[in-house]
Structure formats: C-alpha cells, structure tokens
Amino acid sequence: MSAVNAIAIRGTLLDCPAVLAGAPASARVVDDGLVVIADGLITYAGAYDVRRHAHARCMDLRGKLILPGLVDVHTHFAQTEMIAAYGEQLLDWLEKYTFPTESEFADFDHATRVAKLFVSELIRNGTTTAAVYGTVHPASVDAIAHVGIEQGMQLIIGKVMMDRNCPQQLRDTAESAYVESKVLIERWHHVERLGYAITPRFAPTSSEAQLDAAAALWDEFPDVYLQTHVAENEAEVRWVRELFPQARSYLDVYARHNLLRPRTVLGHCIHMDSRDRDALCNADATIAYCPSSNSFLGSGLFDLDAARRTSPASVQRLGIGTDVGAGTSFSVFRTLGEAYKVAQLRGQSCTPAEMLYHATLGGAHSLHLEDKIGSLVAGKYADIVVLDPHATPLSSARAARCDDPLEQWFALCMIGDDRHVSETYIRGQLAHATADVSVS
Ligand code: GUN
Ligand code: ZN
C-alpha cells in the first residue's frame, strides 16, 4: 500500500541490478514497469501493478525509458561559459581560457549566476549527482552549495587548491588552502545531500607542502573525498616528471603524498602503466573517465580494458565525467557515446549494458553512493530520469527499428541530447519536464 502523498511513474524501467564484481555488466529491463515514490524515496520499482499505486497519482509515461538519475563524477562548474573554446591542448588551454575565466569567481554573485546555469544544465541533461570542482575562491563553493541545496541535489564540491604555476590572483598557499578548505568542510560536508572533496587541482599547481597539507586535512576528515587530475596529457606528464623527479610516475606523486585512498577521484588516468593501475585498484581509488574532454583536448584514448581491474580487496571503481568545459557536453549519456567510439578506435568493447552501468550504478559505486542512488530499488533516493526515444523525428524513426529498450538507450547515447530528457526527478520532486505529464 502506498502513502497518501505518493506519486507513481509508469513506463519502461532500465537499470543495472548489481555492482560489478569482475563480471560483465547486465541490465534489467521491465517493459511495462512502475516506480512508486513517497517522501523522496522509491517505495516500489517493478512490474506494473495497479494495486501498487492505489493511493498515488500515476504518470503514464509508456513509450519512455525510466532510469536512475545519471551520475557525473568529474566536472567544473566555473567552466560552463567557456565550453568549446577553440584550438589548444591542456596546458595552453588552461593558460589561455581557463585561468582567466576562473579569475572572475571571487565574486559570489557572479559565481551564483554561473552555478545556477550549470545546475540547470545538469538537470536538463538528466544528471542528479555530480562531483564538481569550484575555483580557488571559497565563494565559488558557497555559490554551488546554495544552488545544489535549492535543487535537493547530491553534489560533491570542493575549492581548488593551487599555490604555484598559475596567475598570481589565482594562487592560495599551503596554509590558506588548508584553512579555507577546512572551513568549507565544516560548513558544507553532509549538509543536505552535499559532500566535500579536497581539491588540489593537479600536481603541477601544488607545491609539495600543499599536497602534504591536503593529506593532513584528509586525516582530520577521513570521510570526505579528494578529487584531482592525473596522467591526462603527454606534455603535462613530461612536466610532472620535471617537477617531481623523485616520483616513479605521475600517479606516484599522489601516492607519495598519501593522497591515494578510497574516495580519491582521479580525472583522466590515460597515460599509466600496469604498476600505476595496480596501485589505483589496490588503494580502492576511483577513475573518472572523461572521453569527450580527452578527445577535445587531444589528450589520448583511454584504455578501458586495462582499467577493468580487480584486486583481492576491490573492483576498480570507475565513473564517467563530462569534464565541462574541456568536455563538450553536459550529457552523461552523450559522453558515453564518446566512450563507445574510443573503445571502437582501440578495438575494445563497451556494451550498451556497460554504458548504462557507468551512467548509473557504476557511477554511484565510484562515489561510494551505491547504497543511496544508482538503481531503481525500494529505499533508494527517487532520483530518476525519463528519456523519450521519440522526442525528435530521427530518434523516433530509429527507436521504431530497435528490438529492445537497451538498443534504444544505446541509440540515444549516440544521437540523443537534452531534448530526449523528458523529465528529471530529484528526491521525488519534478525538477525538469519538457512537457506536461499526464496523470491518471
Ligand atoms: N588539469 C588541471 N586542471 C584542469 C582542468 O580544469 N580541466 C582539465 N580537463 N584538466 C585539468
Ligand atoms: Zn577536469
């Protein structure tokens, strides 16, 4: 029996039933399915059954795909308005576009305006959970925190730490980064659905003292995350070798500073050897795979086969990052379309079920949130996205020729966009809809 304030959604359910333990991903498809929601949580998800929604308003969304809200494990809200900036690879792109853009975020009002645009783009693209970089300015974190709370979103946020190799006005120090980050952890971590990530930008912009300060802070707050970039671009890797000659590899810089732990979320992880990959997996650290950004900045072709690792203690945690603004789309499913193309270029496979997994339960697992989100299971948050394969003439014609919903999902990863996100629910609240939904 459902609660009086419950709502229900009828359509085709698509999710992944279990966290991978070395086996290939598999999907669950319920052709005529129902999700019942009460007090922000899923109370039922399974085959349509009229008795299950006796006391709930029921939205009839047959013909559409109902998925868990999508998870973006690496993105930069301050880079929203500089997306698609022409012509450079990573280090020049940072100098020419990123640092000047991020310089404006000391201003809370400016940061709030951009945060609102960013969060609304996330929601319009079906993303309900994201790990987000701020800028070096604490005000940027306050801005994204307020906007995230307003929408009830699950956001992991952090102030960038950088004390060298960047413009003077963007520099903090080891000490100020420690103090400011600590204040922000105490202000925002575990407030509503926010989590905090200690955020040294990447090894070249942090002194050894600052990396040590990040580790010391993490010791004090062991349940926060740490997010950074590693082994993204060849010129960057060469620079790190010069800056840290004692380290065996780029990843080893972080390991030597005690920053490789569970809840470390590492963007890119392209230029790595098998010792690095073993170290990542053994540490139970997370890979944030950012295929659209990797192509856009000419960074390289991620090796998905090599990343699929297990150690006696754990399965490699891996999620998908849009990495806006180096990434060129806010859409997690469109970004998975790019992952599919990279797999093709490398002669590897990335199945539709695996793409679904990375977008949902795999992303949740990569952020240690698999008990709360990532699949359509009673007791989890009702973060839900509804995709409409018939939203455009081309996708509709394609959908009509698909044999099953998983094939429709795959086609949307290749040719879909925000027009195909017909509804986004966050904690059971309708946060976005392209049209009125009919209620029965
Ligand atoms: N490495 C250091 N900073 C950045 C950034 O903002 N974007 C990307 N893609 N890589 C980085
Ligand atoms: Zn990034």
PDB file of C-alpha atoms in Angstrom, residues 4-236:
ATOM      1  CA  VAL A   4      -1.135   9.241   0.586  1.00  0.00           C
ATOM      2  CA  ASN A   5       1.427  11.729  -0.751  1.00  0.00           C
ATOM      3  CA  ALA A   6       2.960   9.182  -3.124  1.00  0.00           C
ATOM      4  CA  ILE A   7       3.402   9.549  -6.862  1.00  0.00           C
ATOM      5  CA  ALA A   8       3.933   6.789  -9.385  1.00  0.00           C
ATOM      6  CA  ILE A   9       5.502   6.657 -12.845  1.00  0.00           C
ATOM      7  CA  ARG A  10       4.584   4.024 -15.416  1.00  0.00           C
ATOM      8  CA  GLY A  11       6.925   3.217 -18.314  1.00  0.00           C
ATOM      9  CA  THR A  12       9.848   1.022 -19.303  1.00  0.00           C
ATOM     10  CA  LEU A  13      12.325   0.565 -16.466  1.00  0.00           C
ATOM     11  CA  LEU A  14      16.002   0.319 -17.299  1.00  0.00           C
ATOM     12  CA  ASP A  15      18.734  -0.098 -14.691  1.00  0.00           C
ATOM     13  CA  CYS A  16      21.586  -2.342 -13.577  1.00  0.00           C
ATOM     14  CA  PRO A  17      20.855  -4.724 -10.749  1.00  0.00           C
ATOM     15  CA  ALA A  18      24.242  -5.178  -9.118  1.00  0.00           C
ATOM     16  CA  VAL A  19      27.645  -3.615  -8.587  1.00  0.00           C
ATOM     17  CA  LEU A  20      30.126  -5.381 -10.839  1.00  0.00           C
ATOM     18  CA  ALA A  21      32.484  -7.881  -9.310  1.00  0.00           C
ATOM     19  CA  GLY A  22      34.525  -8.670 -12.388  1.00  0.00           C
ATOM     20  CA  ALA A  23      31.571  -9.941 -14.436  1.00  0.00           C
ATOM     21  CA  PRO A  24      30.279  -8.051 -17.492  1.00  0.00           C
ATOM     22  CA  ALA A  25      27.535  -5.532 -16.752  1.00  0.00           C
ATOM     23  CA  SER A  26      23.983  -6.697 -17.193  1.00  0.00           C
ATOM     24  CA  ALA A  27      20.843  -4.601 -17.450  1.00  0.00           C
ATOM     25  CA  ARG A  28      17.365  -5.110 -16.049  1.00  0.00           C
ATOM     26  CA  VAL A  29      14.536  -4.204 -18.405  1.00  0.00           C
ATOM     27  CA  VAL A  30      10.916  -4.083 -17.251  1.00  0.00           C
ATOM     28  CA  ASP A  31       8.836  -3.346 -20.343  1.00  0.00           C
ATOM     29  CA  ASP A  32       5.678  -2.279 -18.519  1.00  0.00           C
ATOM     30  CA  GLY A  33       7.115  -1.065 -15.253  1.00  0.00           C
ATOM     31  CA  LEU A  34       6.134   1.124 -12.341  1.00  0.00           C
ATOM     32  CA  VAL A  35       8.084   3.211  -9.874  1.00  0.00           C
ATOM     33  CA  VAL A  36       6.263   4.404  -6.758  1.00  0.00           C
ATOM     34  CA  ILE A  37       7.756   7.292  -4.772  1.00  0.00           C
ATOM     35  CA  ALA A  38       6.927   8.575  -1.313  1.00  0.00           C
ATOM     36  CA  ASP A  39       8.754  11.127   0.810  1.00  0.00           C
ATOM     37  CA  GLY A  40      11.563  11.363  -1.725  1.00  0.00           C
ATOM     38  CA  LEU A  41      12.331   7.660  -1.717  1.00  0.00           C
ATOM     39  CA  ILE A  42      11.473   4.807  -4.062  1.00  0.00           C
ATOM     40  CA  THR A  43       8.959   2.540  -2.344  1.00  0.00           C
ATOM     41  CA  TYR A  44       8.369   0.157  -5.233  1.00  0.00           C
ATOM     42  CA  ALA A  45      10.021  -0.485  -8.611  1.00  0.00           C
ATOM     43  CA  GLY A  46       8.987  -3.442 -10.719  1.00  0.00           C
ATOM     44  CA  ALA A  47       6.267  -4.736 -12.985  1.00  0.00           C
ATOM     45  CA  TYR A  48       3.214  -2.515 -13.392  1.00  0.00           C
ATOM     46  CA  ASP A  49       0.574  -3.450 -10.852  1.00  0.00           C
ATOM     47  CA  VAL A  50      -2.468  -1.247 -10.381  1.00  0.00           C
ATOM     48  CA  ARG A  51      -2.683  -2.182  -6.686  1.00  0.00           C
ATOM     49  CA  ARG A  52       0.784  -0.715  -6.108  1.00  0.00           C
ATOM     50  CA  HIS A  53      -0.342   2.825  -6.931  1.00  0.00           C
ATOM     51  CA  ALA A  54      -3.821   2.745  -5.479  1.00  0.00           C
ATOM     52  CA  HIS A  55      -3.132   5.869  -3.418  1.00  0.00           C
ATOM     53  CA  ALA A  56      -0.646   7.531  -5.741  1.00  0.00           C
ATOM     54  CA  ARG A  57      -1.013   9.956  -8.625  1.00  0.00           C
ATOM     55  CA  CYS A  58       0.220   7.901 -11.564  1.00  0.00           C
ATOM     56  CA  MET A  59       2.047   9.470 -14.530  1.00  0.00           C
ATOM     57  CA  ASP A  60       1.559   7.392 -17.648  1.00  0.00           C
ATOM     58  CA  LEU A  61       4.910   7.538 -19.466  1.00  0.00           C
ATOM     59  CA  ARG A  62       4.590   4.375 -21.531  1.00  0.00           C
ATOM     60  CA  GLY A  63       6.908   4.533 -24.558  1.00  0.00           C
ATOM     61  CA  LYS A  64       9.564   6.280 -22.465  1.00  0.00           C
ATOM     62  CA  LEU A  65      12.566   4.887 -20.608  1.00  0.00           C
ATOM     63  CA  ILE A  66      12.731   5.340 -16.834  1.00  0.00           C
ATOM     64  CA  LEU A  67      16.290   5.261 -15.479  1.00  0.00           C
ATOM     65  CA  PRO A  68      18.035   6.100 -12.220  1.00  0.00           C
ATOM     66  CA  GLY A  69      19.303   9.700 -12.266  1.00  0.00           C
ATOM     67  CA  LEU A  70      22.635   9.941 -14.085  1.00  0.00           C
ATOM     68  CA  VAL A  71      25.966  10.381 -12.290  1.00  0.00           C
ATOM     69  CA  ASP A  72      28.715  12.750 -13.494  1.00  0.00           C
ATOM     70  CA  VAL A  73      31.867  12.083 -11.484  1.00  0.00           C
ATOM     71  CA  HIS A  74      34.057  14.936 -12.780  1.00  0.00           C
ATOM     72  CA  THR A  75      33.064  18.415 -13.925  1.00  0.00           C
ATOM     73  CA  HIS A  76      33.941  22.105 -13.365  1.00  0.00           C
ATOM     74  CA  PHE A  77      31.016  24.491 -12.831  1.00  0.00           C
ATOM     75  CA  ALA A  78      33.132  27.625 -13.358  1.00  0.00           C
ATOM     76  CA  GLN A  79      33.960  26.489 -16.882  1.00  0.00           C
ATOM     77  CA  THR A  80      30.331  26.436 -18.030  1.00  0.00           C
ATOM     78  CA  GLU A  81      30.577  29.588 -20.113  1.00  0.00           C
ATOM     79  CA  MET A  82      33.937  28.701 -21.699  1.00  0.00           C
ATOM     80  CA  ILE A  83      32.821  25.312 -23.032  1.00  0.00           C
ATOM     81  CA  ALA A  84      34.036  24.629 -26.580  1.00  0.00           C
ATOM     82  CA  ALA A  85      36.999  27.048 -26.595  1.00  0.00           C
ATOM     83  CA  TYR A  86      38.990  26.544 -29.781  1.00  0.00           C
ATOM     84  CA  GLY A  87      42.368  25.227 -30.592  1.00  0.00           C
ATOM     85  CA  GLU A  88      44.558  24.312 -27.615  1.00  0.00           C
ATOM     86  CA  GLN A  89      45.753  21.273 -25.709  1.00  0.00           C
ATOM     87  CA  LEU A  90      45.610  21.093 -21.919  1.00  0.00           C
ATOM     88  CA  LEU A  91      48.410  23.368 -20.682  1.00  0.00           C
ATOM     89  CA  ASP A  92      47.808  26.166 -23.199  1.00  0.00           C
ATOM     90  CA  TRP A  93      44.038  25.769 -22.786  1.00  0.00           C
ATOM     91  CA  LEU A  94      44.447  26.337 -19.037  1.00  0.00           C
ATOM     92  CA  GLU A  95      46.562  29.472 -19.589  1.00  0.00           C
ATOM     93  CA  LYS A  96      44.542  30.954 -22.403  1.00  0.00           C
ATOM     94  CA  TYR A  97      40.960  30.214 -21.390  1.00  0.00           C
ATOM     95  CA  THR A  98      40.579  28.535 -18.011  1.00  0.00           C
ATOM     96  CA  PHE A  99      42.595  30.690 -15.637  1.00  0.00           C
ATOM     97  CA  PRO A 100      41.170  33.990 -16.955  1.00  0.00           C
ATOM     98  CA  THR A 101      37.638  32.581 -16.730  1.00  0.00           C
ATOM     99  CA  GLU A 102      38.119  31.234 -13.207  1.00  0.00           C
ATOM    100  CA  SER A 103      39.564  34.589 -12.055  1.00  0.00           C
ATOM    101  CA  GLU A 104      36.047  36.015 -12.015  1.00  0.00           C
ATOM    102  CA  PHE A 105      34.780  33.630  -9.322  1.00  0.00           C
ATOM    103  CA  ALA A 106      35.920  35.572  -6.277  1.00  0.00           C
ATOM    104  CA  ASP A 107      32.623  37.401  -6.808  1.00  0.00           C
ATOM    105  CA  PHE A 108      29.838  35.421  -5.102  1.00  0.00           C
ATOM    106  CA  ASP A 109      27.103  36.937  -7.303  1.00  0.00           C
ATOM    107  CA  HIS A 110      28.917  36.017 -10.490  1.00  0.00           C
ATOM    108  CA  ALA A 111      29.607  32.533  -9.131  1.00  0.00           C
ATOM    109  CA  THR A 112      25.945  32.131  -8.190  1.00  0.00           C
ATOM    110  CA  ARG A 113      24.739  33.150 -11.636  1.00  0.00           C
ATOM    111  CA  VAL A 114      27.015  30.600 -13.312  1.00  0.00           C
ATOM    112  CA  ALA A 115      26.204  27.930 -10.706  1.00  0.00           C
ATOM    113  CA  LYS A 116      22.502  28.330 -11.491  1.00  0.00           C
ATOM    114  CA  LEU A 117      23.116  27.883 -15.202  1.00  0.00           C
ATOM    115  CA  PHE A 118      25.382  24.899 -14.543  1.00  0.00           C
ATOM    116  CA  VAL A 119      22.932  23.105 -12.242  1.00  0.00           C
ATOM    117  CA  SER A 120      20.033  23.741 -14.584  1.00  0.00           C
ATOM    118  CA  GLU A 121      22.078  22.231 -17.446  1.00  0.00           C
ATOM    119  CA  LEU A 122      22.857  19.187 -15.297  1.00  0.00           C
ATOM    120  CA  ILE A 123      19.181  18.677 -14.586  1.00  0.00           C
ATOM    121  CA  ARG A 124      18.100  19.271 -18.191  1.00  0.00           C
ATOM    122  CA  ASN A 125      20.523  16.532 -19.153  1.00  0.00           C
ATOM    123  CA  GLY A 126      19.250  14.068 -16.546  1.00  0.00           C
ATOM    124  CA  THR A 127      22.173  14.343 -14.145  1.00  0.00           C
ATOM    125  CA  THR A 128      21.153  14.194 -10.494  1.00  0.00           C
ATOM    126  CA  THR A 129      24.536  13.538  -8.870  1.00  0.00           C
ATOM    127  CA  ALA A 130      27.842  15.223  -9.704  1.00  0.00           C
ATOM    128  CA  ALA A 131      31.342  15.707  -8.346  1.00  0.00           C
ATOM    129  CA  VAL A 132      32.121  19.343  -9.086  1.00  0.00           C
ATOM    130  CA  TYR A 133      35.275  21.454  -8.962  1.00  0.00           C
ATOM    131  CA  GLY A 134      34.893  25.030  -7.786  1.00  0.00           C
ATOM    132  CA  THR A 135      37.671  27.564  -8.270  1.00  0.00           C
ATOM    133  CA  VAL A 136      40.373  28.640  -5.834  1.00  0.00           C
ATOM    134  CA  HIS A 137      37.863  31.042  -4.260  1.00  0.00           C
ATOM    135  CA  PRO A 138      35.814  29.801  -1.269  1.00  0.00           C
ATOM    136  CA  ALA A 139      32.916  31.956  -2.542  1.00  0.00           C
ATOM    137  CA  SER A 140      32.635  29.670  -5.563  1.00  0.00           C
ATOM    138  CA  VAL A 141      31.977  26.690  -3.293  1.00  0.00           C
ATOM    139  CA  ASP A 142      29.414  28.643  -1.282  1.00  0.00           C
ATOM    140  CA  ALA A 143      27.649  29.524  -4.539  1.00  0.00           C
ATOM    141  CA  ILE A 144      27.415  25.992  -5.917  1.00  0.00           C
ATOM    142  CA  ALA A 145      26.451  24.677  -2.466  1.00  0.00           C
ATOM    143  CA  HIS A 146      23.485  27.047  -2.173  1.00  0.00           C
ATOM    144  CA  VAL A 147      22.240  26.220  -5.662  1.00  0.00           C
ATOM    145  CA  GLY A 148      22.676  22.471  -5.128  1.00  0.00           C
ATOM    146  CA  ILE A 149      20.731  22.595  -1.867  1.00  0.00           C
ATOM    147  CA  GLU A 150      17.936  24.578  -3.530  1.00  0.00           C
ATOM    148  CA  GLN A 151      17.502  21.729  -6.012  1.00  0.00           C
ATOM    149  CA  GLY A 152      17.963  18.937  -3.438  1.00  0.00           C
ATOM    150  CA  MET A 153      20.863  17.580  -5.451  1.00  0.00           C
ATOM    151  CA  GLN A 154      23.575  15.148  -4.481  1.00  0.00           C
ATOM    152  CA  LEU A 155      26.686  17.228  -5.177  1.00  0.00           C
ATOM    153  CA  ILE A 156      30.274  16.655  -4.132  1.00  0.00           C
ATOM    154  CA  ILE A 157      32.056  20.003  -4.210  1.00  0.00           C
ATOM    155  CA  GLY A 158      35.458  21.421  -3.443  1.00  0.00           C
ATOM    156  CA  LYS A 159      37.597  24.539  -3.511  1.00  0.00           C
ATOM    157  CA  VAL A 160      40.537  24.205  -5.893  1.00  0.00           C
ATOM    158  CA  MET A 161      43.902  24.342  -4.130  1.00  0.00           C
ATOM    159  CA  MET A 162      46.767  25.798  -6.184  1.00  0.00           C
ATOM    160  CA  ASP A 163      49.819  27.636  -4.929  1.00  0.00           C
ATOM    161  CA  ARG A 164      52.168  27.717  -7.942  1.00  0.00           C
ATOM    162  CA  ASN A 165      52.374  27.715 -11.745  1.00  0.00           C
ATOM    163  CA  CYS A 166      49.236  29.764 -12.176  1.00  0.00           C
ATOM    164  CA  PRO A 167      48.413  33.510 -12.260  1.00  0.00           C
ATOM    165  CA  GLN A 168      49.109  35.386  -9.039  1.00  0.00           C
ATOM    166  CA  GLN A 169      45.451  36.293  -8.471  1.00  0.00           C
ATOM    167  CA  LEU A 170      44.517  32.602  -8.519  1.00  0.00           C
ATOM    168  CA  ARG A 171      47.129  31.465  -6.013  1.00  0.00           C
ATOM    169  CA  ASP A 172      46.481  30.341  -2.483  1.00  0.00           C
ATOM    170  CA  THR A 173      49.172  28.942  -0.174  1.00  0.00           C
ATOM    171  CA  ALA A 174      49.578  25.598   1.538  1.00  0.00           C
ATOM    172  CA  GLU A 175      48.353  27.200   4.750  1.00  0.00           C
ATOM    173  CA  SER A 176      45.425  29.217   3.346  1.00  0.00           C
ATOM    174  CA  ALA A 177      44.250  26.276   1.218  1.00  0.00           C
ATOM    175  CA  TYR A 178      44.219  24.113   4.334  1.00  0.00           C
ATOM    176  CA  VAL A 179      42.362  26.667   6.448  1.00  0.00           C
ATOM    177  CA  GLU A 180      39.815  27.645   3.767  1.00  0.00           C
ATOM    178  CA  SER A 181      39.115  24.046   2.821  1.00  0.00           C
ATOM    179  CA  LYS A 182      38.643  23.128   6.474  1.00  0.00           C
ATOM    180  CA  VAL A 183      36.102  25.925   6.930  1.00  0.00           C
ATOM    181  CA  LEU A 184      34.229  24.724   3.831  1.00  0.00           C
ATOM    182  CA  ILE A 185      34.201  21.110   5.032  1.00  0.00           C
ATOM    183  CA  GLU A 186      32.746  22.228   8.342  1.00  0.00           C
ATOM    184  CA  ARG A 187      30.229  24.429   6.534  1.00  0.00           C
ATOM    185  CA  TRP A 188      29.025  22.038   3.807  1.00  0.00           C
ATOM    186  CA  HIS A 189      30.032  18.405   4.235  1.00  0.00           C
ATOM    187  CA  HIS A 190      26.921  16.311   4.944  1.00  0.00           C
ATOM    188  CA  VAL A 191      24.659  19.369   4.789  1.00  0.00           C
ATOM    189  CA  GLU A 192      21.531  18.113   2.999  1.00  0.00           C
ATOM    190  CA  ARG A 193      22.956  15.994   0.178  1.00  0.00           C
ATOM    191  CA  LEU A 194      26.286  17.779  -0.187  1.00  0.00           C
ATOM    192  CA  GLY A 195      29.650  16.138   0.260  1.00  0.00           C
ATOM    193  CA  TYR A 196      33.051  17.791   0.259  1.00  0.00           C
ATOM    194  CA  ALA A 197      36.080  16.922  -1.879  1.00  0.00           C
ATOM    195  CA  ILE A 198      39.540  18.239  -1.026  1.00  0.00           C
ATOM    196  CA  THR A 199      40.583  19.516  -4.466  1.00  0.00           C
ATOM    197  CA  PRO A 200      44.263  20.065  -5.299  1.00  0.00           C
ATOM    198  CA  ARG A 201      43.858  20.980  -8.984  1.00  0.00           C
ATOM    199  CA  PHE A 202      46.716  18.784 -10.259  1.00  0.00           C
ATOM    200  CA  ALA A 203      50.310  18.119  -9.271  1.00  0.00           C
ATOM    201  CA  PRO A 204      51.860  20.967 -11.327  1.00  0.00           C
ATOM    202  CA  THR A 205      49.904  23.667  -9.490  1.00  0.00           C
ATOM    203  CA  SER A 206      50.518  22.393  -5.953  1.00  0.00           C
ATOM    204  CA  SER A 207      53.778  22.575  -4.043  1.00  0.00           C
ATOM    205  CA  GLU A 208      54.857  19.538  -2.032  1.00  0.00           C
ATOM    206  CA  ALA A 209      53.866  21.492   1.079  1.00  0.00           C
ATOM    207  CA  GLN A 210      50.364  21.981  -0.296  1.00  0.00           C
ATOM    208  CA  LEU A 211      49.975  18.282  -1.161  1.00  0.00           C
ATOM    209  CA  ASP A 212      51.063  17.484   2.402  1.00  0.00           C
ATOM    210  CA  ALA A 213      48.535  19.985   3.746  1.00  0.00           C
ATOM    211  CA  ALA A 214      45.804  18.266   1.701  1.00  0.00           C
ATOM    212  CA  ALA A 215      46.776  14.908   3.227  1.00  0.00           C
ATOM    213  CA  ALA A 216      46.817  16.345   6.744  1.00  0.00           C
ATOM    214  CA  LEU A 217      43.368  17.820   6.242  1.00  0.00           C
ATOM    215  CA  TRP A 218      42.093  14.498   4.932  1.00  0.00           C
ATOM    216  CA  ASP A 219      43.434  12.745   8.038  1.00  0.00           C
ATOM    217  CA  GLU A 220      41.240  15.057  10.098  1.00  0.00           C
ATOM    218  CA  PHE A 221      38.137  14.432   7.955  1.00  0.00           C
ATOM    219  CA  PRO A 222      38.563  10.904   6.612  1.00  0.00           C
ATOM    220  CA  ASP A 223      35.059  10.609   5.162  1.00  0.00           C
ATOM    221  CA  VAL A 224      35.427  13.477   2.662  1.00  0.00           C
ATOM    222  CA  TYR A 225      36.611  12.852  -0.898  1.00  0.00           C
ATOM    223  CA  LEU A 226      39.722  14.042  -2.687  1.00  0.00           C
ATOM    224  CA  GLN A 227      39.484  14.915  -6.374  1.00  0.00           C
ATOM    225  CA  THR A 228      42.284  15.820  -8.753  1.00  0.00           C
ATOM    226  CA  HIS A 229      43.630  15.228 -12.277  1.00  0.00           C
ATOM    227  CA  VAL A 230      46.282  12.718 -13.286  1.00  0.00           C
ATOM    228  CA  ALA A 231      48.036  11.489 -16.447  1.00  0.00           C
ATOM    229  CA  GLU A 232      45.782  13.396 -18.812  1.00  0.00           C
ATOM    230  CA  ASN A 233      48.046  14.841 -21.482  1.00  0.00           C
ATOM    231  CA  GLU A 234      51.550  13.952 -22.666  1.00  0.00           C
ATOM    232  CA  ALA A 235      53.039  17.436 -22.216  1.00  0.00           C
ATOM    233  CA  GLU A 236      51.558  17.545 -18.721  1.00  0.00           C
TER     234      GLU A 236
END
